[in-house]
mmCIF file of C-alpha atoms in Angstrom:
data_model
loop_
_atom_site.group_PDB
_atom_site.id
_atom_site.type_symbol
_atom_site.label_atom_id
_atom_site.label_comp_id
_atom_site.label_asym_id
_atom_site.label_seq_id
_atom_site.Cartn_x
_atom_site.Cartn_y
_atom_site.Cartn_z
ATOM 1 C CA MET A 1012 -9.510 15.935 2.952
ATOM 2 C CA PRO A 1013 -9.858 18.118 6.118
ATOM 3 C CA GLY A 1014 -6.741 19.857 7.325
ATOM 4 C CA TRP A 1015 -5.787 22.066 4.395
ATOM 5 C CA PRO A 1016 -7.515 24.793 2.375
ATOM 6 C CA THR A 1017 -9.503 24.018 -0.753
ATOM 7 C CA VAL A 1018 -7.918 25.357 -3.944
ATOM 8 C CA ASP A 1019 -9.771 25.271 -7.267
ATOM 9 C CA ARG A 1020 -8.402 25.529 -10.776
ATOM 10 C CA ALA A 1021 -9.129 29.260 -11.056
ATOM 11 C CA ASP A 1022 -6.952 29.842 -7.989
ATOM 12 C CA ASP A 1023 -4.175 27.847 -9.666
ATOM 13 C CA GLN A 1024 -4.293 30.138 -12.707
ATOM 14 C CA GLU A 1025 -4.031 33.221 -10.489
ATOM 15 C CA LEU A 1026 -1.113 31.737 -8.564
ATOM 16 C CA VAL A 1027 0.818 31.042 -11.763
ATOM 17 C CA GLU A 1028 0.221 34.565 -13.050
ATOM 18 C CA ALA A 1029 1.344 36.063 -9.721
ATOM 19 C CA LEU A 1030 4.540 33.977 -9.759
ATOM 20 C CA ARG A 1031 5.304 34.871 -13.366
ATOM 21 C CA HIS A 1032 4.884 38.580 -12.637
ATOM 22 C CA ALA A 1033 7.180 38.297 -9.577
ATOM 23 C CA ASP A 1034 4.441 39.422 -7.229
ATOM 24 C CA ALA A 1035 6.004 39.961 -3.789
ATOM 25 C CA ASP A 1036 3.079 38.148 -2.110
ATOM 26 C CA ALA A 1037 3.104 35.188 -4.521
ATOM 27 C CA PRO A 1038 5.402 32.872 -2.479
ATOM 28 C CA ALA A 1039 3.260 33.347 0.654
ATOM 29 C CA LYS A 1040 0.064 32.703 -1.323
ATOM 30 C CA LEU A 1041 1.619 29.612 -2.886
ATOM 31 C CA TYR A 1042 2.607 28.210 0.492
ATOM 32 C CA ASP A 1043 -0.764 28.990 2.082
ATOM 33 C CA SER A 1044 -2.509 27.141 -0.752
ATOM 34 C CA TYR A 1045 -0.295 24.070 -1.004
ATOM 35 C CA GLY A 1046 2.285 24.001 1.799
ATOM 36 C CA GLU A 1047 0.350 21.717 4.158
ATOM 37 C CA ARG A 1048 -0.741 19.399 1.349
ATOM 38 C CA LEU A 1049 2.786 18.990 0.048
ATOM 39 C CA HIS A 1050 4.230 18.445 3.515
ATOM 40 C CA ASP A 1051 1.684 15.720 4.235
ATOM 41 C CA TYR A 1052 2.547 14.056 0.920
ATOM 42 C CA ALA A 1053 6.289 14.362 1.553
ATOM 43 C CA CYS A 1054 5.818 12.617 4.908
ATOM 44 C CA THR A 1055 4.366 9.603 3.072
ATOM 45 C CA LEU A 1056 7.677 9.413 1.173
ATOM 46 C CA ILE A 1057 10.122 10.263 3.981
ATOM 47 C CA GLU A 1058 9.475 9.361 7.582
ATOM 48 C CA GLU A 1059 11.621 12.103 9.111
ATOM 49 C CA ARG A 1060 9.578 15.299 9.329
ATOM 50 C CA GLU A 1061 12.611 17.576 9.122
ATOM 51 C CA VAL A 1062 13.822 16.012 5.871
ATOM 52 C CA ALA A 1063 10.285 16.107 4.460
ATOM 53 C CA GLY A 1064 10.125 19.811 5.302
ATOM 54 C CA ASP A 1065 13.412 20.424 3.483
ATOM 55 C CA ALA A 1066 12.008 18.700 0.400
ATOM 56 C CA VAL A 1067 8.892 20.910 0.444
ATOM 57 C CA HIS A 1068 11.021 24.029 0.965
ATOM 58 C CA ASP A 1069 13.201 23.292 -2.058
ATOM 59 C CA ALA A 1070 10.191 22.291 -4.171
ATOM 60 C CA LEU A 1071 8.386 25.589 -3.544
ATOM 61 C CA VAL A 1072 11.561 27.642 -4.068
ATOM 62 C CA THR A 1073 12.081 25.796 -7.368
ATOM 63 C CA ALA A 1074 8.457 26.460 -8.338
ATOM 64 C CA GLN A 1075 8.903 30.173 -7.692
ATOM 65 C CA GLY A 1076 12.141 30.350 -9.670
ATOM 66 C CA CYS A 1077 11.187 28.036 -12.548
ATOM 67 C CA VAL A 1078 7.492 28.795 -13.032
ATOM 68 C CA ASP A 1079 8.134 29.773 -16.653
ATOM 69 C CA ARG A 1080 9.037 26.135 -17.349
ATOM 70 C CA LEU A 1081 5.424 25.073 -16.664
ATOM 71 C CA LYS A 1082 3.739 25.103 -20.068
ATOM 72 C CA GLU A 1083 0.137 24.709 -18.837
ATOM 73 C CA PRO A 1084 -0.838 26.744 -15.744
ATOM 74 C CA VAL A 1085 -3.857 24.500 -15.188
ATOM 75 C CA ARG A 1086 -1.417 21.719 -14.235
ATOM 76 C CA LEU A 1087 0.090 23.678 -11.340
ATOM 77 C CA ARG A 1088 -1.233 21.248 -8.718
ATOM 78 C CA ALA A 1089 0.290 18.171 -10.309
ATOM 79 C CA TRP A 1090 3.508 20.121 -10.998
ATOM 80 C CA LEU A 1091 3.946 21.050 -7.324
ATOM 81 C CA TYR A 1092 3.430 17.445 -6.213
ATOM 82 C CA ALA A 1093 5.910 16.301 -8.870
ATOM 83 C CA LEU A 1094 8.509 18.830 -7.659
ATOM 84 C CA THR A 1095 8.013 17.662 -4.073
ATOM 85 C CA ARG A 1096 8.376 14.032 -5.085
ATOM 86 C CA PHE A 1097 11.527 14.840 -7.067
ATOM 87 C CA GLN A 1098 13.098 16.543 -4.040
ATOM 88 C CA ALA A 1099 12.072 13.741 -1.665
ATOM 89 C CA ARG A 1100 13.312 10.952 -3.923
ATOM 90 C CA SER A 1101 16.564 12.833 -4.503
ATOM 91 C CA ARG A 1102 17.215 12.917 -0.764
ATOM 92 C CA LEU A 1103 16.430 9.237 -0.398
ATOM 93 C CA SER A 1104 18.701 8.282 -3.293
ATOM 94 C CA HIS A 1105 21.729 9.974 -1.704
ATOM 95 C CA ARG A 1106 21.419 8.075 1.551
ATOM 96 C CA SER A 1107 23.566 5.104 2.420
ATOM 97 C CA GLY A 1108 21.830 1.905 3.456
ATOM 98 C CA THR A 1109 18.095 1.243 3.230
ATOM 99 C CA PRO A 1110 16.080 4.453 2.772
ATOM 100 C CA VAL A 1111 13.340 5.132 5.321
ATOM 101 C CA GLU A 1112 9.989 5.516 3.589
ATOM 102 C CA GLY A 1113 6.340 5.545 4.522
ATOM 103 C CA MET A 1114 4.200 6.973 7.290
ATOM 104 C CA PRO A 1115 5.106 6.443 10.951
ATOM 105 C CA LEU A 1116 2.848 4.236 13.071
ATOM 106 C CA PRO A 1117 0.045 6.100 14.876
ATOM 107 C CA ASP A 1118 -0.437 6.411 18.591
ATOM 108 C CA PRO A 1119 -3.098 3.802 19.494
ATOM 109 C CA GLY A 1120 -4.757 6.338 21.795
ATOM 110 C CA GLU A 1121 -5.520 8.666 18.877
ATOM 111 C CA HIS A 1122 -8.340 6.490 17.472
ATOM 112 C CA ASP A 1123 -11.558 5.002 18.731
ATOM 113 C CA ASP A 1124 -10.700 1.772 16.917
ATOM 114 C CA PRO A 1125 -6.968 1.141 17.430
ATOM 115 C CA GLU A 1126 -7.135 -2.290 15.776
ATOM 116 C CA LEU A 1127 -8.540 -0.851 12.558
ATOM 117 C CA ALA A 1128 -6.119 2.100 12.607
ATOM 118 C CA ASP A 1129 -3.132 -0.211 12.986
ATOM 119 C CA LEU A 1130 -4.516 -2.321 10.152
ATOM 120 C CA VAL A 1131 -4.681 0.701 7.831
ATOM 121 C CA TYR A 1132 -0.998 1.475 8.422
ATOM 122 C CA GLU A 1133 -0.011 -2.154 8.075
ATOM 123 C CA THR A 1134 -1.938 -2.546 4.817
ATOM 124 C CA LEU A 1135 -0.459 0.634 3.340
ATOM 125 C CA GLY A 1136 2.960 -0.823 4.107
ATOM 126 C CA GLU A 1137 2.057 -3.999 2.196
ATOM 127 C CA LEU A 1138 1.383 -2.065 -1.008
ATOM 128 C CA SER A 1139 4.104 -1.365 -3.539
ATOM 129 C CA ARG A 1140 5.500 2.158 -3.502
ATOM 130 C CA ASN A 1141 3.671 3.200 -6.663
ATOM 131 C CA GLU A 1142 0.373 1.657 -5.552
ATOM 132 C CA ARG A 1143 0.593 3.455 -2.214
ATOM 133 C CA GLU A 1144 1.368 6.771 -3.910
ATOM 134 C CA VAL A 1145 -1.477 6.314 -6.380
ATOM 135 C CA LEU A 1146 -3.871 5.647 -3.506
ATOM 136 C CA VAL A 1147 -2.683 8.629 -1.448
ATOM 137 C CA LEU A 1148 -2.571 11.100 -4.347
ATOM 138 C CA SER A 1149 -5.919 10.047 -5.808
ATOM 139 C CA LEU A 1150 -8.015 9.679 -2.640
ATOM 140 C CA ARG A 1151 -6.296 11.638 0.115
ATOM 141 C CA HIS A 1152 -5.168 14.555 -2.076
ATOM 142 C CA GLY A 1153 -7.887 14.459 -4.726
ATOM 143 C CA LEU A 1154 -5.743 14.410 -7.870
ATOM 144 C CA THR A 1155 -7.291 13.178 -11.099
ATOM 145 C CA PRO A 1156 -5.846 10.101 -12.866
ATOM 146 C CA ALA A 1157 -4.135 12.383 -15.381
ATOM 147 C CA GLU A 1158 -2.617 14.512 -12.604
ATOM 148 C CA THR A 1159 -1.498 11.485 -10.612
ATOM 149 C CA GLY A 1160 0.042 10.009 -13.752
ATOM 150 C CA ALA A 1161 1.941 13.239 -14.400
ATOM 151 C CA VAL A 1162 3.387 13.132 -10.877
ATOM 152 C CA LEU A 1163 4.435 9.478 -11.051
ATOM 153 C CA GLY A 1164 5.307 9.187 -14.742
ATOM 154 C CA LEU A 1165 2.389 6.829 -15.506
ATOM 155 C CA THR A 1166 -0.479 6.828 -17.972
ATOM 156 C CA SER A 1167 -4.049 7.409 -16.808
ATOM 157 C CA ARG A 1168 -4.816 3.762 -17.540
ATOM 158 C CA GLN A 1169 -1.923 2.591 -15.357
ATOM 159 C CA VAL A 1170 -3.084 4.891 -12.559
ATOM 160 C CA THR A 1171 -6.641 3.555 -12.753
ATOM 161 C CA SER A 1172 -5.438 -0.049 -12.706
ATOM 162 C CA ARG A 1173 -3.115 0.429 -9.736
ATOM 163 C CA LEU A 1174 -5.689 2.470 -7.862
ATOM 164 C CA GLY A 1175 -8.211 -0.358 -8.234
ATOM 165 C CA ARG A 1176 -5.754 -2.936 -6.904
ATOM 166 C CA ALA A 1177 -4.665 -0.754 -3.993
ATOM 167 C CA ARG A 1178 -8.227 0.174 -3.056
ATOM 168 C CA ASP A 1179 -9.373 -3.450 -3.127
ATOM 169 C CA HIS A 1180 -6.430 -4.544 -0.996
ATOM 170 C CA LEU A 1181 -7.073 -1.878 1.632
ATOM 171 C CA GLU A 1182 -10.850 -2.312 1.715
ATOM 172 C CA ASN A 1183 -10.695 -6.130 1.838
ATOM 173 C CA ALA A 1184 -8.237 -5.988 4.727
ATOM 174 C CA ALA A 1185 -10.435 -3.559 6.654
ATOM 175 C CA ALA A 1186 -13.569 -5.544 5.817
ATOM 176 C CA ALA A 1187 -11.980 -8.615 7.367
ATOM 177 C CA VAL A 1188 -11.898 -6.799 10.707
ATOM 178 C CA VAL A 1189 -15.294 -5.126 10.406
ATOM 179 C CA LEU A 1190 -17.252 -8.085 9.009
ATOM 180 C CA ALA A 1191 -15.677 -10.472 11.495
ATOM 181 C CA ARG A 1192 -17.469 -8.397 14.130
ATOM 182 C CA THR A 1193 -20.744 -7.612 12.389
ATOM 183 C CA GLY A 1194 -21.223 -9.818 9.323
ATOM 184 C CA ARG A 1195 -21.240 -13.326 10.686
ATOM 185 C CA ALA A 1196 -25.020 -13.677 10.493
ATOM 186 C CA HIS A 1197 -25.071 -12.772 6.779
ATOM 187 C CA CYS A 1198 -22.453 -15.268 5.534
ATOM 188 C CA PRO A 1199 -22.261 -18.837 6.903
ATOM 189 C CA ASP A 1200 -18.764 -19.329 5.459
ATOM 190 C CA LEU A 1201 -17.446 -16.199 7.161
ATOM 191 C CA SER A 1202 -19.134 -17.240 10.396
ATOM 192 C CA ALA A 1203 -17.503 -20.673 10.267
ATOM 193 C CA MET A 1204 -14.065 -19.036 9.865
ATOM 194 C CA VAL A 1205 -14.342 -16.743 12.891
ATOM 195 C CA ASP A 1206 -16.959 -18.240 15.267
ATOM 196 C CA SER A 1207 -14.336 -19.818 17.487
ATOM 197 C CA TRP A 1208 -12.021 -16.817 17.350
ATOM 198 C CA GLU A 1209 -11.781 -14.164 20.046
ATOM 199 C CA GLY A 1210 -9.697 -11.010 20.215
ATOM 200 C CA PRO A 1211 -7.773 -9.252 17.393
ATOM 201 C CA LEU A 1212 -7.324 -11.131 14.138
ATOM 202 C CA THR A 1213 -3.956 -12.646 13.406
ATOM 203 C CA PRO A 1214 -2.319 -11.664 10.107
ATOM 204 C CA LEU A 1215 -2.879 -15.195 8.743
ATOM 205 C CA LEU A 1216 -6.594 -15.204 9.581
ATOM 206 C CA ARG A 1217 -7.013 -11.690 8.233
ATOM 207 C CA ARG A 1218 -5.492 -12.702 4.913
ATOM 208 C CA ARG A 1219 -7.814 -15.708 4.736
ATOM 209 C CA LEU A 1220 -10.826 -13.508 5.447
ATOM 210 C CA SER A 1221 -9.684 -10.916 2.898
ATOM 211 C CA GLY A 1222 -9.425 -13.595 0.234
ATOM 212 C CA HIS A 1223 -12.896 -14.873 1.093
ATOM 213 C CA ILE A 1224 -14.434 -11.383 1.021
ATOM 214 C CA GLY A 1225 -12.971 -10.692 -2.409
ATOM 215 C CA GLY A 1226 -14.766 -13.724 -3.881
ATOM 216 C CA CYS A 1227 -18.028 -13.731 -1.890
ATOM 217 C CA GLU A 1228 -20.958 -11.704 -3.247
ATOM 218 C CA VAL A 1229 -22.585 -11.368 0.181
ATOM 219 C CA CYS A 1230 -19.397 -10.176 1.882
ATOM 220 C CA THR A 1231 -18.481 -7.896 -1.052
ATOM 221 C CA GLU A 1232 -21.849 -6.188 -0.727
ATOM 222 C CA GLY A 1233 -21.251 -5.736 2.999
ATOM 223 C CA ARG A 1234 -17.781 -4.356 2.326
ATOM 224 C CA ASP A 1235 -19.070 -1.810 -0.189
ATOM 225 C CA ARG A 1236 -21.761 -0.733 2.248
ATOM 226 C CA GLN A 1237 -19.574 -0.325 5.332
ATOM 227 C CA ILE A 1238 -16.015 0.236 4.110
ATOM 228 C CA SER A 1239 -14.561 3.155 2.156
ATOM 229 C CA ALA A 1240 -10.900 3.551 1.296
ATOM 230 C CA LEU A 1241 -11.275 7.333 1.547
ATOM 231 C CA ARG A 1242 -12.589 7.107 5.111
ATOM 232 C CA LEU A 1243 -9.860 4.632 5.986
ATOM 233 C CA LEU A 1244 -7.200 7.088 4.816
ATOM 234 C CA ASP A 1245 -8.814 9.731 7.010
ATOM 235 C CA MET A 1246 -7.659 7.633 9.955
ATOM 236 C CA VAL A 1247 -4.096 8.652 9.061
ATOM 237 C CA PRO A 1248 -3.534 12.030 10.767
ATOM 238 C CA VAL A 1249 -2.490 14.958 8.623
ATOM 239 C CA ALA A 1250 1.253 15.609 8.886
ATOM 240 C CA PHE A 1251 1.083 19.354 9.511
ATOM 241 C CA ALA A 1252 4.189 21.359 8.730
ATOM 242 C CA PRO A 1253 5.973 23.366 11.438
ATOM 243 C CA LEU A 1254 5.253 27.101 11.458
ATOM 244 C CA SER A 1255 8.908 27.787 10.711
ATOM 245 C CA LEU A 1256 8.639 26.160 7.279
ATOM 246 C CA ARG A 1257 6.409 28.923 5.919
ATOM 247 C CA ARG A 1258 8.856 31.589 7.111
ATOM 248 C CA ARG A 1259 11.775 29.726 5.530
ATOM 249 C CA VAL A 1260 10.044 29.379 2.155
ATOM 250 C CA VAL A 1261 8.967 33.025 1.961
ATOM 251 C CA ASP A 1262 12.351 34.306 3.138
ATOM 252 C CA THR A 1263 14.288 32.231 0.613
ATOM 253 C CA CYS A 1264 11.999 33.358 -2.217
ATOM 254 C CA VAL A 1265 11.935 37.124 -1.564
ATOM 255 C CA ASN A 1266 14.987 38.032 0.543
ATOM 256 C CA PRO A 1267 17.745 39.519 -1.681
ATOM 257 C CA GLU A 1268 20.350 38.198 0.751
ATOM 258 C CA ARG A 1269 19.235 34.647 -0.104
ATOM 259 C CA ASP A 1270 19.897 35.003 -3.834
ATOM 260 C CA GLN A 1271 22.789 32.537 -3.775
ATOM 261 C CA THR A 1272 20.768 29.947 -1.838
ATOM 262 C CA ARG A 1273 17.853 30.400 -4.219
ATOM 263 C CA THR A 1274 20.122 29.971 -7.229
ATOM 264 C CA LEU A 1275 21.694 26.797 -5.823
ATOM 265 C CA ILE A 1276 18.274 25.257 -5.174
ATOM 266 C CA THR A 1277 16.851 26.083 -8.604
ATOM 267 C CA ASP A 1278 20.007 24.940 -10.405
ATOM 268 C CA ARG A 1279 19.994 21.637 -8.530
ATOM 269 C CA GLY A 1280 16.388 21.012 -9.545
ATOM 270 C CA ASP A 1281 16.690 22.396 -13.089
ATOM 271 C CA ASN A 1282 15.974 19.187 -14.977
ATOM 272 C CA PHE A 1283 12.624 19.360 -16.776
ATOM 273 C CA ASP A 1284 10.922 17.693 -19.699
ATOM 274 C CA ARG A 1285 9.275 19.629 -22.536
ATOM 275 C CA THR A 1286 6.093 20.184 -20.463
ATOM 276 C CA GLY A 1287 8.035 21.551 -17.507
ATOM 277 C CA PHE A 1288 7.759 18.513 -15.210
ATOM 278 C CA PRO A 1289 10.881 17.337 -13.367
ATOM 279 C CA VAL A 1290 12.867 14.445 -14.783
ATOM 280 C CA ALA A 1291 15.128 12.142 -12.796
ATOM 281 C CA ALA A 1292 18.805 12.782 -13.546
ATOM 282 C CA GLY A 1293 19.411 9.108 -14.324
ATOM 283 C CA GLY A 1294 16.966 9.157 -17.224
ATOM 284 C CA ARG A 1295 18.767 12.001 -18.964
ATOM 285 C CA SER A 1296 22.223 10.466 -18.489
ATOM 286 C CA ARG A 1297 21.080 7.156 -19.922
ATOM 287 C CA ARG A 1298 19.737 8.878 -23.020
ATOM 288 C CA ARG A 1299 22.990 10.772 -23.471
ATOM 289 C CA GLY A 1300 24.950 7.556 -23.116
ATOM 290 C CA THR A 1301 22.818 5.956 -25.792
ATOM 291 C CA ARG A 1302 23.431 8.860 -28.154
ATOM 292 C CA ARG A 1303 27.182 8.601 -27.601
ATOM 293 C CA LEU A 1304 27.177 4.884 -28.290
ATOM 294 C CA ALA A 1305 25.077 5.086 -31.463
ATOM 295 C CA PRO A 1306 27.852 6.406 -33.813
ATOM 296 C CA VAL A 1307 30.217 3.667 -32.628
ATOM 297 C CA VAL A 1308 27.647 0.950 -33.282
ATOM 298 C CA LEU A 1309 26.830 2.438 -36.695
ATOM 299 C CA ALA A 1310 30.512 2.569 -37.686
ATOM 300 C CA GLY A 1311 30.987 -1.052 -36.664
ATOM 301 C CA ALA A 1312 27.932 -2.118 -38.643
ATOM 302 C CA CYS A 1313 29.195 -0.299 -41.737
ATOM 303 C CA LEU A 1314 32.612 -1.981 -41.431
ATOM 304 C CA LEU A 1315 31.044 -5.427 -41.192
ATOM 305 C CA ALA A 1316 28.734 -4.710 -44.121
ATOM 306 C CA ALA A 1317 31.621 -3.521 -46.308
ATOM 307 C CA THR A 1318 33.730 -6.548 -45.386
ATOM 308 C CA GLY A 1319 30.871 -8.908 -46.158
ATOM 309 C CA ALA A 1320 30.238 -7.221 -49.514
ATOM 310 C CA VAL A 1321 33.878 -7.616 -50.620
ATOM 311 C CA VAL A 1322 33.933 -11.270 -49.561
ATOM 312 C CA ALA A 1323 30.675 -11.881 -51.428
ATOM 313 C CA ILE A 1324 32.104 -10.308 -54.625
ATOM 314 C CA ASN A 1325 35.238 -12.442 -54.386
ATOM 315 C CA GLY A 1326 33.079 -15.521 -53.905
ATOM 316 C CA ARG A 1327 31.044 -14.752 -57.003
ATOM 317 C CA ASP A 1328 34.264 -14.246 -58.983
ATOM 318 C CA ALA A 1329 35.419 -17.689 -57.874
ATOM 319 C CA SER A 1330 32.186 -19.389 -58.936
ATOM 320 C CA SER A 1331 32.235 -17.684 -62.333
ATOM 321 C CA GLY A 1332 35.744 -18.935 -63.125
ATOM 322 C CA SER A 1333 37.724 -15.695 -62.871
ATOM 323 C CA ALA A 1334 41.351 -15.987 -61.852
ATOM 324 C CA LEU A 1335 41.961 -15.761 -58.127
ATOM 325 C CA PRO A 1336 45.284 -15.641 -56.281
ATOM 326 C CA SER A 1337 46.463 -18.923 -54.831
ATOM 327 C CA LYS A 1338 46.591 -17.377 -51.333
ATOM 328 C CA PRO A 1339 44.163 -15.027 -49.573
ATOM 329 C CA SER A 1340 44.757 -11.384 -50.238
ATOM 330 C CA PRO A 1341 46.755 -9.804 -47.409
ATOM 331 C CA ALA A 1342 44.081 -7.153 -46.955
ATOM 332 C CA PHE A 1343 41.493 -9.803 -46.078
ATOM 333 C CA SER A 1344 43.549 -12.618 -44.610
ATOM 334 C CA VAL A 1345 41.976 -14.345 -41.649
ATOM 335 C CA ALA A 1346 45.067 -13.715 -39.532
ATOM 336 C CA GLU A 1347 44.998 -9.939 -40.149
ATOM 337 C CA SER A 1348 41.267 -9.338 -40.351
ATOM 338 C CA PRO A 1349 40.074 -7.233 -37.379
ATOM 339 C CA SER A 1350 36.852 -9.259 -37.075
ATOM 340 C CA PRO A 1351 37.378 -12.769 -38.485
ATOM 341 C CA GLU A 1352 34.156 -14.268 -37.087
ATOM 342 C CA PRO A 1353 31.742 -12.121 -39.152
ATOM 343 C CA VAL A 1354 33.845 -12.726 -42.286
ATOM 344 C CA LEU A 1355 33.666 -16.496 -41.814
ATOM 345 C CA GLU A 1356 29.928 -16.312 -41.209
ATOM 346 C CA GLU A 1357 29.448 -14.352 -44.405
ATOM 347 C CA ASP A 1358 31.484 -16.972 -46.330
ATOM 348 C CA GLU A 1359 29.397 -19.786 -44.916
ATOM 349 C CA GLU A 1360 26.094 -18.106 -45.758
ATOM 350 C CA GLU A 1361 27.023 -16.796 -49.202
ATOM 351 C CA PRO A 1362 24.684 -18.623 -51.653
ATOM 352 C CA SER A 1363 26.877 -18.051 -54.760
ATOM 353 C CA PHE A 1364 29.468 -20.669 -53.742
ATOM 354 C CA SER A 1365 29.388 -23.988 -55.608
ATOM 355 C CA PRO A 1366 28.166 -26.929 -53.518
ATOM 356 C CA SER A 1367 31.033 -29.066 -54.893
ATOM 357 C CA PRO A 1368 33.594 -30.094 -52.271
ATOM 358 C CA THR A 1369 36.621 -28.646 -54.113
ATOM 359 C CA PRO A 1370 37.126 -25.759 -56.535
ATOM 360 C CA SER A 1371 38.932 -28.041 -59.051
ATOM 361 C CA ALA A 1372 35.745 -30.014 -59.643
ATOM 362 C CA THR A 1373 34.095 -27.039 -61.319
ATOM 363 C CA ARG A 1374 37.084 -25.231 -62.863
ATOM 364 C CA PRO A 1375 37.500 -25.764 -66.681
ATOM 365 C CA ALA A 1376 40.521 -27.955 -67.605
ATOM 366 C CA ARG A 1377 43.555 -26.105 -69.002
ATOM 367 C CA ARG A 1378 44.811 -27.180 -72.458
ATOM 368 C CA THR A 1379 48.003 -26.755 -74.438
ATOM 369 C CA PRO A 1380 47.987 -25.065 -77.880
ATOM 370 C CA SER A 1381 47.757 -28.533 -79.419
ATOM 371 C CA GLY A 1382 44.568 -29.242 -77.513
ATOM 372 C CA ARG A 1383 45.938 -31.734 -74.984
ATOM 373 C CA PRO A 1384 44.700 -31.339 -71.435
ATOM 374 C CA VAL A 1385 47.220 -30.305 -68.795
ATOM 375 C CA ALA A 1386 47.030 -31.720 -65.262
ATOM 376 C CA THR A 1387 46.509 -29.037 -62.654
ATOM 377 C CA ARG A 1388 47.000 -29.054 -58.954
ATOM 378 C CA PRO A 1389 44.041 -28.218 -56.732
ATOM 379 C CA ARG A 1390 44.118 -24.712 -55.278
ATOM 380 C CA SER A 1391 45.217 -24.641 -51.676
#
């Protein structure tokens, strides 16, 4: 992508080593390598340039102060994008109302084909947030599927799938405009849809043409030959950072008088996983809440199990003819039991009870010493 310097993996290794050794020139080198890239990416997340610049500033200050958290120096590029995304999303989450996301609309005079440029912006706005980020990170910024997945918290397979959907959506939309002008002679169906149409395509007609192009071999071939998602993204101007941002980043990183500011920034962003990548605060709090709840659930399960076991033993004693009290034991009376529903369910499911309707039907008859049977009252 033109507009920012090319940085290879060997340069990333050198940058990490310079940061870890507290090289005085390391913050400036880091900004010169990635500052413009990160600012352009931040502007795809936050429309206001000033807020996007603040996110990049805090991300680079955090990178300088927390570089030891990064376990693999070769992943520096993805790590910096992840830090920038963390800072941008944090600012959006603290806003009241609907957060403002996405890239601002271009000036129609900036492009030779204003209709196609407007279409690119409109189509990017139709994508889901993750699909748009996958497209921008993979094509505009050149990250690999593994790097893009590390930034967004996705697997490489998920990145590949979403990239394919986003690319097809963008290219089909652009092909609708381009082939409506140039491809009528190659596809009779396309020609029939647009022959009577003049001027810019309406959104409804564009969607119809996009659907046709996606299922037509002739139009798909024309799309692949004339349309490229990478070239379409080049129509979005690079969001260059103001010159003051570089001075702010370097000053915060190296000026002893900014120690307190530097500490506040790094502490606010000090939330990393075991590989050193930032983790949203909500994810950690939910895990802690689950750990706190687990002992309570376990204690409740043990209480229910113990209660069920005692009831089962009493039931087996009753079926085997052992003497039982005429009234429920106070310790396990239904009125005093802390959880009567589980106890009743255990009684109903206990297989050792006799299927006879009353206990007296199965209890042996009592006899006097002379051998005569004695009438007994049924147990209440």
